[in-house]
Amino acid sequence: MHDDRTLVEARLRRVLDERIRPAVYPEAVPLDVAVWHAPGEPVPVAEGLAAAPEPIAAGTAWGAPWGTSWFTVTGTVPREWTGRTVEALLDLGFDESVPGFQSEGLVYRPDGSPVKGLNPRNHWVRVGSPVDGGEQVRLHIEAASNPVILGHPRFQPTQLGDKETAGDDPLYTLGRMDLAVFDETVWHLVMDLEVAGELMAELPVESARRWELLRAVDRALDAVDLQDVNGTAEAARARLAEVLSAPAVPSAHRISAVGHAHIDSAWLWPLRETVRKVARTAANMTALLEDDPDFVFAMSQAQQWAWIKEHRPEVWARVIKAVATGRFVPAGGMWVESDTNMPGSEAMARQFVHGKRFFIDEFGVDNEEVWLPDTFGFAAGLPQIIKAAGSKRLLTQKISWSQTNTFPHHTFLWEGIDGTRIFTHFPPVDTYNCSMSGRELAHAARNFKDKGVARHSLAPTGWGDGGGGTTREMVAKAARVRDLEGSATVTWETPADFFAKAEAEYANPPVWAGELYLELHRATLTSQAKTKQGNRRSEMLLREAELWAATAAVRAGAAYPYEQLDRIWKTVLLHQFHDILPGSSIAWVHREARKTYEAVARELNALIDAAQRALAGEASGGTLLFNSAPHTRHGVRAGGAGRPGPGVATRAMAREEGGYVLENDLLRVEIDDRGLVVSAYDRSAGRETVAPGRAANLLQLHPDFPNKWDAWDVDEFYRNTVTDLVGRDELSLDGETVRVRRSFGGSQVTQLLTLAGGRLDIVTEVDWHETEKFLKLAFPLDVHADRYASESQFGHNFRPTHTNTSWEAAKFEACNHRFVHVEEPGWGVALVNDSTYGHDVTRTVGEGGTTTTVRVSLLRAPRFPDPETDQGVHTFRHALVPGAAIGDAVREGWFVNLPERRVPGGAEVEPLVAVDDDAVVVTAVKLADDESGDVVVRFHESRGGRARATLTAAFPFADVVATDLLERPLSGEPRRDGNAVSLSLRPFELVTLRFSRSAG
Ligand SMILES: [Zn+2]
């Protein structure tokens, strides 16, 4: 037979595009449209409905950036349409080539009840089926003229990312606003042809099935009268029925489709817009659930549910009803889909506490799945936290974005630093916006790396970020591929149902140990420094506030600020969202974040101050040091307050060759004439810290213009060019502080170097006015190390210092929390920070042997999406700790991050709890969230070894139980002896104890 395949395929494309799709709406009449532009920020629904609109015609420009316009559309269904299905087509000026990221609307009835959202690929509203004819139609649309930030060409600097700089030029042109007859048969024919055509294109040209589909398509097109598509669609469908009913082969890949709309809690729009994005999408999805009995939709991020509840009660009512059907599913169990690299131990834990608790309280749903499709890499501390929250499964697809290496599994056990293993699935469809296309389904089946031993994968299906979620077209396609020869099978399912099947079929999944490092978006560890600093400060202040408020409640009967702490925690957790903390949002988001963090700090400082004053007693001329750290500080016990002991005296003097020397009994530091640290001598060990012939505290400036994703990415070639900033404007000694001032480009740096016991503290103030540059602070260390440790949640993980394989080479920029630590047996060095996360560690082989260079990442200056990223003044604090063992790194990490608060007072404060082993670190002391007055203490083994310790509670208690993160009792009694609990901890083990207080 002659090969006419490409001819038929081209025929299908043209007839579908030019004749069949246009026939879905064969008749239309225009609606009357009027509009009222809200003067500023969005207004309440009632106000929008009551406003007096002015007429506007299709083709008119509307919509200043970030504006809100209320459209009213009115019309009458023509009498001659009686008995037919009629829809309103409401085109706000959509660009259908992109599913979201532009103008959107939510349609209301005149009584204020929501109908559904309007999105670029979903802008129909059902008027009636069948209609009587003559019905009056009146609908209101709350339309948001959100600008397209990620335009074409992409990653171009734009002023549209903040309402303050975006201007008022209208962005959209009002499109077709019609009443139209909807021909469901033609629509079904479109679905049939798309499914057959897309499946066909994925099959091997040699396969008989491909040709069967081709012939059936050819015959169906023969049956279409191009001048009467509506009259012949039924006949065309009949010719496809046989090929579309052939069942799948037994070995077909099985896809669990989960209706989904990945909505970033803020990104290329401000937080307030997400509230509306979520409402529009939820309105769409509740409507679709009513239309289709098989469809299942899952929505993650408790915060987004809470927004609907608070701001859109009319949508919330529909959500509650839909959840009761079991098909609108709360997914995951976190407050937001947060970053997981940077949040500290407690904050990461609280993401689960607040996320899971919301779903439990509202719906009685306690999920065991963690839903993080889009997060930029996963810290190795996370598995233990997931387990401690009572969950056991994880889903993400982001690692498929890695640029260098292909991850070897799609379903596997992920093992964290403590050995906890979590059943993990990476959807092989490689997207969280699956549209049920034949290409996606075939890709999932082909790509699935666990073929032969497993058969199930998950496909998050629907448009996110203003796309409105799953569409009726996706549902129609899913129905056709439920059991279809040549295709993967598709079933709508909840995440839990998918995981149950995946676990059941895979008895011995492979194991991946350690972090799930994303080989992309590495600059998110540095961009928007103030957002990162705000996060770190807030985490530390929350620790202090809980500790002192709990102590004041127990010791002084003060009221515990439950509501305030709950609210502040949720604010901080929200800002850990995977485009806020990583610094990848527009200027508006980060401008608001800076203000929010300032307010959080004010409020928490006031709480801390009030609690400490309640504890300090009469000011009898004395001063108390409140030690919030988990280790004794200046002689004051952890979690207590007392009179500080004497510090270590520093001597400062001029250095013979120029520069200065700072020394005490522990350290001798030489700062040369350039202001660089050329020696840091550990007196007790008799060892030099700085690599021979090198200098530490060296600022290095690199050009930094990644190939794309400016705020997200730093590409490895940035290293090829570097300027050492060694010129100085000033080098001076002020008391025991050496001050260095430098200028470069449009920027200035001032550094203050001091000794603090065994630490060299360096405060770096940068007035940053660079463009597309990367600023690093380098410490070449005389340490021969194959690997280094960096702090993560509830412990640390190791990374190699070499680049033997592509996996190691790809980690050229990585995340640490408060410290990086390198060591030779018996002697090590820690580099500690108060607010930076990005760093790199490399090895050098020179005349003096192998040395290790640790560089911290201070600042970047990308121009997209915030054209002014990081411009202005920043202050960072770092400390070099020569001779540090890992335990010293842990301790100094806490010290540098927690202020020494001195309060006038006479009464020493006994800590609520004391632990007799410094390896055991208490991360939280608080009162129980259920307001019972119980004291909750969380701690972990911090050095990666075994710990036997005794935890003593210095308050009367009736009972003590071990709990999960949500403070729910676990089985197994802690070993109690009087007021003490005996502990035996495995490496990095995390434990939460709950003490029910007694009168004593
Ligand atoms: Zn995202």
Short mmCIF file of C-alpha atoms and ligand atoms in Angstrom, two decimals, residues 262-264 267 337 374-376 398 432 465 577-579, ligand 1:
data_model
loop_
_atom_site.label_atom_id
_atom_site.label_comp_id
_atom_site.label_asym_id
_atom_site.label_seq_id
_atom_site.Cartn_x
_atom_site.Cartn_y
_atom_site.Cartn_z
CA HIS A 262 -0.10 24.38 41.04
CA ILE A 263 -0.63 27.85 42.49
CA ASP A 264 2.41 29.66 43.72
CA TRP A 267 5.56 34.78 42.58
CA GLU A 337 4.70 24.28 49.54
CA ASP A 374 7.86 22.42 42.59
CA THR A 375 10.31 22.86 45.48
CA PHE A 376 13.94 23.56 44.52
CA LYS A 398 11.18 19.09 40.40
CA TYR A 432 2.89 19.39 37.41
CA ASP A 465 -0.89 29.80 38.36
CA PHE A 577 7.02 29.58 50.14
CA HIS A 578 9.21 28.31 47.29
CA ASP A 579 9.31 31.63 45.43
ZN ZN B 1 5.82 26.78 42.09
#
